[in-house]
Amino acid sequence: AQGYGDLVGMTRALITDAAWAGKAQQGQAEDIRPCVFDNFCWGEIHLGKPLVEHHNPHLGHAGEAHRLPAAAQQARRITIIGSGPAGMEAAWVAAARGHHVTLIGASDHLGGALAIEASLPGRAEMARITDYQTHLAKRYGVELVLNKRITAAQELAAYQPDAIVLATGSRQRLPAAIDGAAQVISARDYAAQSAPPSGELAVLIDEDGSAAVYGVADRLAQHFRKVIIITSRPHIARAVNHCSAIGVYRRLYSAGVELRPARATAGFAQGLLRLLNPYSGQEETIDGVDLLVYATPRVAQDALAAQLTELAVHLIGDCRSPRNLLAAIQGGYAIGEAL
């Protein structure tokens, strides 16, 4: 504010957008690809992998700072079903190339599962990715159709698409040993609730290990007197980079969350959860469970693809194969550039 500044360090921000300073200087702050500071890029280096960033597919390439998709040789009508990060990335890239793009979303907001994650404690920064994609979609004229769930191929006739992109995401798999009792809910459905339930004891089944799961744990700790995390793995946070995992453990232990690794779910009925150590075979129980939340391997929601046999159909994101955010966004960019 006073005009002083000897050194400003912005390593992660410049990894996300090498043109950060230039865009800011030119008054184009809305065009800066936002850094969400979740240390994903740092984590890849820590594992000995090349440097990558969620939504910067051209990182390290010549001209990355101002690169835009090449113009298409012929404009086509592209219909994208699914408004999560994969679908939104494909939409703005295809539109920037000159195609007429319609993006159809089942909910009343953009962002899909990423928007739900951004509502959790400690995950609000993730919404900046969706905000940036929305900015680009509007800039390049993507037609947004929300609150519309496509369940049959006939419903797409009005859009007269030359090509269809499915970005319908995935769902969390109900654990095999668990029936769909009233006290059982997926982590994603729990996170989507505007008024989450409260009680004495909540148990979180963690077979996912991603940062979003521990945002769910943070919220549970706000509404339940006691929270227990169980996982069949030897430890939690296996899909969180080391630097961010330190913060995960700090928050969970500070909130009094109990961690029980090496416990597989063996059954649940009337508030009694049965567990089995997958290594020793030892059994134990947790009684008085008010809410059982599961974060499990995801299943692609790709059923619509079987109906779309007469058109060129491309599957991206979790709809193609449930993976991580980098795969969703950069897969969306790749298909938008290829259409």
XYZ file of C-alpha atoms in Angstrom:
339
model
C 0.000 0.000 0.000
C 2.914 2.352 0.725
C 4.915 1.381 -2.313
C 7.484 -0.788 -0.531
C 8.394 -4.335 -1.511
C 11.902 -5.732 -1.818
C 10.909 -9.281 -2.714
C 7.623 -11.058 -3.346
C 7.783 -14.850 -3.562
C 4.955 -16.517 -5.477
C 6.300 -19.898 -6.529
C 3.074 -21.906 -6.599
C 1.081 -19.052 -8.127
C 3.587 -18.793 -10.985
C 3.501 -22.548 -11.528
C -0.237 -22.200 -12.046
C 0.042 -19.148 -14.312
C 3.438 -17.934 -15.516
C 1.804 -14.686 -16.706
C 0.460 -13.818 -13.229
C 2.450 -10.614 -12.840
C 1.859 -9.393 -16.391
C -1.893 -9.972 -16.208
C -2.087 -8.211 -12.849
C -0.090 -5.250 -14.142
C -2.404 -4.930 -17.147
C -5.538 -5.008 -14.991
C -6.547 -8.511 -16.150
C -6.817 -10.149 -12.750
C -9.895 -12.159 -13.797
C -7.770 -13.876 -16.461
C -5.186 -15.183 -13.982
C -5.417 -18.958 -13.668
C -5.883 -19.280 -9.899
C -3.596 -21.201 -7.589
C -5.559 -23.081 -4.911
C -2.502 -23.747 -2.699
C -3.228 -27.437 -2.039
C 0.401 -28.389 -2.760
C -0.463 -30.937 -5.449
C 2.431 -29.779 -7.636
C 4.804 -29.908 -4.666
C 3.612 -33.403 -3.814
C 4.441 -34.717 -7.271
C 8.004 -33.413 -6.958
C 8.272 -34.956 -3.489
C 7.466 -38.334 -5.091
C 10.154 -37.837 -7.717
C 7.691 -37.124 -10.526
C 7.789 -34.265 -13.075
C 6.220 -30.957 -12.068
C 2.505 -30.782 -12.954
C -0.448 -28.585 -12.043
C -4.177 -29.425 -11.941
C -5.372 -26.976 -14.582
C -2.241 -25.876 -16.390
C -1.766 -28.552 -19.080
C 0.992 -26.548 -20.797
C 3.231 -26.151 -17.753
C 6.873 -25.988 -18.820
C 6.079 -25.766 -22.538
C 7.214 -22.870 -24.697
C 4.614 -20.116 -24.776
C 2.599 -21.573 -21.895
C 1.815 -18.170 -20.385
C -0.482 -16.960 -23.158
C -1.305 -20.138 -25.056
C -4.867 -20.540 -26.357
C -6.433 -23.507 -28.196
C -5.948 -23.472 -31.976
C -8.977 -22.521 -34.074
C -10.983 -25.450 -35.461
C -11.001 -25.978 -39.213
C -14.795 -26.322 -39.168
C -17.271 -25.224 -36.515
C -19.393 -28.043 -35.087
C -22.200 -28.381 -32.559
C -20.844 -29.967 -29.392
C -23.057 -31.066 -26.511
C -21.388 -31.753 -23.184
C -23.316 -33.577 -20.459
C -21.959 -32.906 -16.997
C -20.874 -29.598 -15.466
C -18.005 -30.753 -13.266
C -14.383 -29.687 -13.829
C -13.856 -32.118 -16.737
C -16.984 -31.034 -18.616
C -16.380 -27.343 -17.964
C -12.791 -27.539 -19.199
C -13.846 -29.328 -22.380
C -16.624 -26.765 -22.891
C -14.554 -23.591 -22.775
C -11.703 -25.078 -24.809
C -14.038 -26.304 -27.570
C -15.853 -22.963 -27.589
C -12.566 -21.057 -27.759
C -11.760 -23.043 -30.896
C -14.946 -21.786 -32.553
C -17.414 -24.608 -31.911
C -20.979 -24.029 -30.740
C -20.960 -25.653 -27.313
C -23.882 -26.503 -25.057
C -23.042 -27.611 -21.524
C -25.834 -29.447 -19.688
C -25.718 -29.864 -15.901
C -28.099 -31.806 -13.673
C -27.809 -29.434 -10.688
C -28.486 -25.729 -10.319
C -24.778 -24.867 -10.036
C -21.571 -25.505 -11.929
C -18.646 -27.501 -10.589
C -20.078 -30.950 -9.903
C -18.346 -32.853 -7.099
C -15.633 -30.182 -6.917
C -18.230 -27.585 -5.897
C -19.395 -29.928 -3.122
C -15.811 -30.402 -1.961
C -15.318 -26.628 -1.882
C -18.133 -26.337 0.663
C -16.162 -28.371 3.217
C -13.930 -26.897 5.946
C -10.476 -26.097 4.604
C -11.415 -26.753 0.958
C -12.984 -23.416 -0.036
C -10.047 -22.479 -2.306
C -11.025 -25.288 -4.714
C -14.016 -23.200 -5.819
C -11.609 -20.813 -7.545
C -10.962 -23.458 -10.208
C -14.666 -23.647 -11.031
C -14.949 -19.845 -10.937
C -12.120 -19.551 -13.463
C -13.671 -22.172 -15.758
C -17.019 -20.370 -15.524
C -15.328 -17.089 -16.475
C -13.811 -18.698 -19.573
C -17.037 -20.484 -20.517
C -18.909 -17.180 -20.506
C -16.114 -15.382 -22.351
C -16.190 -17.868 -25.224
C -19.965 -18.166 -25.416
C -20.691 -21.608 -23.970
C -24.460 -22.133 -23.701
C -25.160 -23.220 -20.115
C -28.212 -25.400 -19.428
C -28.582 -26.173 -15.710
C -31.136 -28.136 -13.673
C -31.536 -30.607 -16.524
C -30.734 -34.281 -16.074
C -30.280 -36.231 -19.304
C -31.396 -39.856 -18.899
C -32.145 -40.907 -22.478
C -30.568 -40.311 -25.878
C -33.832 -38.892 -27.279
C -33.550 -35.910 -24.935
C -30.527 -34.684 -26.917
C -32.318 -34.442 -30.273
C -33.210 -30.780 -29.760
C -29.523 -29.848 -29.511
C -28.659 -31.510 -32.853
C -25.109 -32.363 -31.755
C -22.346 -33.349 -34.134
C -20.477 -34.810 -31.170
C -21.300 -35.575 -27.542
C -18.984 -35.454 -24.553
C -20.019 -37.354 -21.412
C -18.657 -35.919 -18.198
C -21.235 -37.387 -15.829
C -18.776 -38.222 -13.072
C -18.881 -41.087 -10.624
C -20.544 -42.269 -7.442
C -19.071 -43.728 -4.281
C -19.570 -47.481 -3.931
C -21.581 -48.724 -0.938
C -19.269 -51.025 1.056
C -20.101 -54.678 0.369
C -20.616 -55.477 4.056
C -22.995 -52.555 4.622
C -26.717 -52.425 3.897
C -28.303 -49.124 2.973
C -29.562 -48.336 6.476
C -30.932 -44.925 7.379
C -27.758 -44.028 9.306
C -25.525 -44.779 6.300
C -24.586 -42.111 3.758
C -21.815 -41.510 1.228
C -19.249 -38.829 2.011
C -20.288 -36.860 -1.063
C -23.998 -36.933 -0.154
C -23.135 -35.931 3.392
C -21.050 -33.011 2.162
C -23.883 -31.862 -0.117
C -26.315 -31.462 2.801
C -27.052 -27.871 3.727
C -28.049 -28.899 7.270
C -25.886 -31.884 8.278
C -27.122 -34.094 11.142
C -25.556 -34.053 14.609
C -25.223 -36.580 17.403
C -22.920 -38.443 19.750
C -20.855 -40.720 17.491
C -20.038 -40.643 13.795
C -17.775 -43.117 11.999
C -16.094 -42.285 8.698
C -15.004 -45.204 6.509
C -11.969 -43.915 4.625
C -11.021 -46.049 1.633
C -10.310 -42.975 -0.512
C -7.497 -41.166 1.266
C -7.958 -37.833 -0.521
C -7.992 -34.345 0.988
C -11.751 -34.008 0.487
C -12.368 -36.925 2.862
C -10.698 -35.059 5.709
C -12.802 -32.013 4.965
C -15.761 -34.342 5.644
C -14.069 -35.426 8.890
C -13.617 -31.781 9.891
C -17.328 -31.139 9.361
C -18.317 -34.270 11.273
C -16.163 -33.104 14.193
C -18.183 -29.871 14.274
C -21.475 -31.749 14.663
C -20.688 -34.921 16.625
C -19.224 -35.302 20.090
C -16.951 -38.124 18.918
C -15.661 -38.997 15.434
C -13.762 -42.159 14.483
C -12.024 -42.679 11.151
C -11.439 -46.280 10.095
C -9.536 -47.530 7.081
C -8.411 -50.958 5.935
C -5.089 -49.369 4.981
C -2.157 -49.094 7.421
C -2.602 -45.303 7.534
C -4.850 -42.502 6.298
C -4.160 -39.668 3.826
C -2.363 -41.913 1.324
C -3.634 -39.721 -1.566
C -2.574 -36.454 0.089
C 0.885 -35.030 -0.529
C 3.213 -35.112 2.466
C 3.156 -31.359 3.111
C -0.642 -31.143 3.159
C -0.956 -34.418 5.093
C 0.836 -32.753 8.010
C -2.022 -30.242 8.139
C -4.593 -33.044 7.901
C -3.140 -34.843 10.926
C -2.812 -31.588 12.855
C -6.482 -30.709 12.333
C -7.804 -34.193 13.075
C -5.815 -34.696 16.269
C -6.589 -31.157 17.436
C -10.303 -31.878 16.978
C -10.040 -35.106 18.972
C -10.804 -37.360 15.992
C -9.814 -40.973 16.673
C -7.895 -42.787 13.929
C -8.154 -46.558 13.613
C -6.104 -47.899 10.686
C -6.053 -51.562 9.590
C -9.798 -51.981 10.197
C -12.015 -53.272 7.401
C -15.790 -53.017 7.634
C -17.418 -56.390 8.325
C -21.049 -55.376 8.946
C -23.382 -52.770 10.382
C -26.810 -53.119 12.010
C -28.747 -51.133 14.621
C -25.844 -48.839 15.424
C -23.318 -51.680 15.839
C -20.371 -51.607 13.456
C -18.287 -54.776 13.119
C -14.643 -54.448 12.083
C -11.984 -56.912 10.974
C -8.223 -56.392 10.908
C -7.293 -57.458 7.353
C -3.790 -58.433 8.469
C -4.368 -60.341 11.697
C -8.029 -61.334 11.361
C -8.789 -59.823 14.769
C -12.388 -58.647 15.186
C -13.780 -55.692 17.150
C -16.967 -53.633 17.320
C -18.032 -50.018 17.681
C -21.453 -49.591 19.285
C -23.788 -46.611 19.404
C -22.984 -45.281 15.930
C -25.399 -42.468 15.044
C -24.048 -41.890 11.535
C -21.857 -44.026 9.258
C -20.251 -42.127 6.367
C -18.346 -43.939 3.639
C -15.675 -42.591 1.294
C -14.947 -45.508 -0.987
C -13.578 -46.310 -4.472
C -15.799 -44.656 -7.076
C -17.860 -46.189 -9.867
C -18.131 -44.402 -13.228
C -21.604 -43.119 -14.084
C -21.397 -43.984 -17.772
C -24.703 -45.774 -18.434
C -25.835 -43.106 -20.916
C -22.974 -43.979 -23.277
C -24.611 -47.278 -24.241
C -27.615 -45.387 -25.660
C -25.549 -43.005 -27.778
C -24.463 -45.399 -30.515
C -25.273 -43.247 -33.542
C -23.079 -40.260 -32.642
C -19.449 -39.639 -31.833
C -19.307 -39.952 -28.045
C -16.307 -39.095 -25.878
C -16.049 -39.950 -22.165
C -13.907 -37.781 -19.912
C -13.160 -37.355 -16.216
C -14.526 -39.817 -13.666
C -17.118 -40.910 -16.211
C -14.279 -42.438 -18.214
C -12.254 -43.672 -15.248
C -12.437 -42.364 -11.665
C -9.092 -40.730 -10.968
C -7.964 -37.352 -9.643
C -8.641 -33.710 -10.448
C -5.611 -33.386 -12.724
C -6.846 -36.252 -14.911
C -10.340 -34.731 -15.055
C -9.280 -31.214 -16.047
C -6.443 -32.089 -18.373
C -8.514 -34.846 -19.989
C -11.234 -32.270 -20.552
C -8.740 -29.875 -22.124
C -7.383 -32.629 -24.395
C -10.795 -33.600 -25.762
C -11.781 -29.941 -26.216
C -8.653 -29.440 -28.285
C -9.233 -32.642 -30.296
C -12.885 -32.044 -31.273
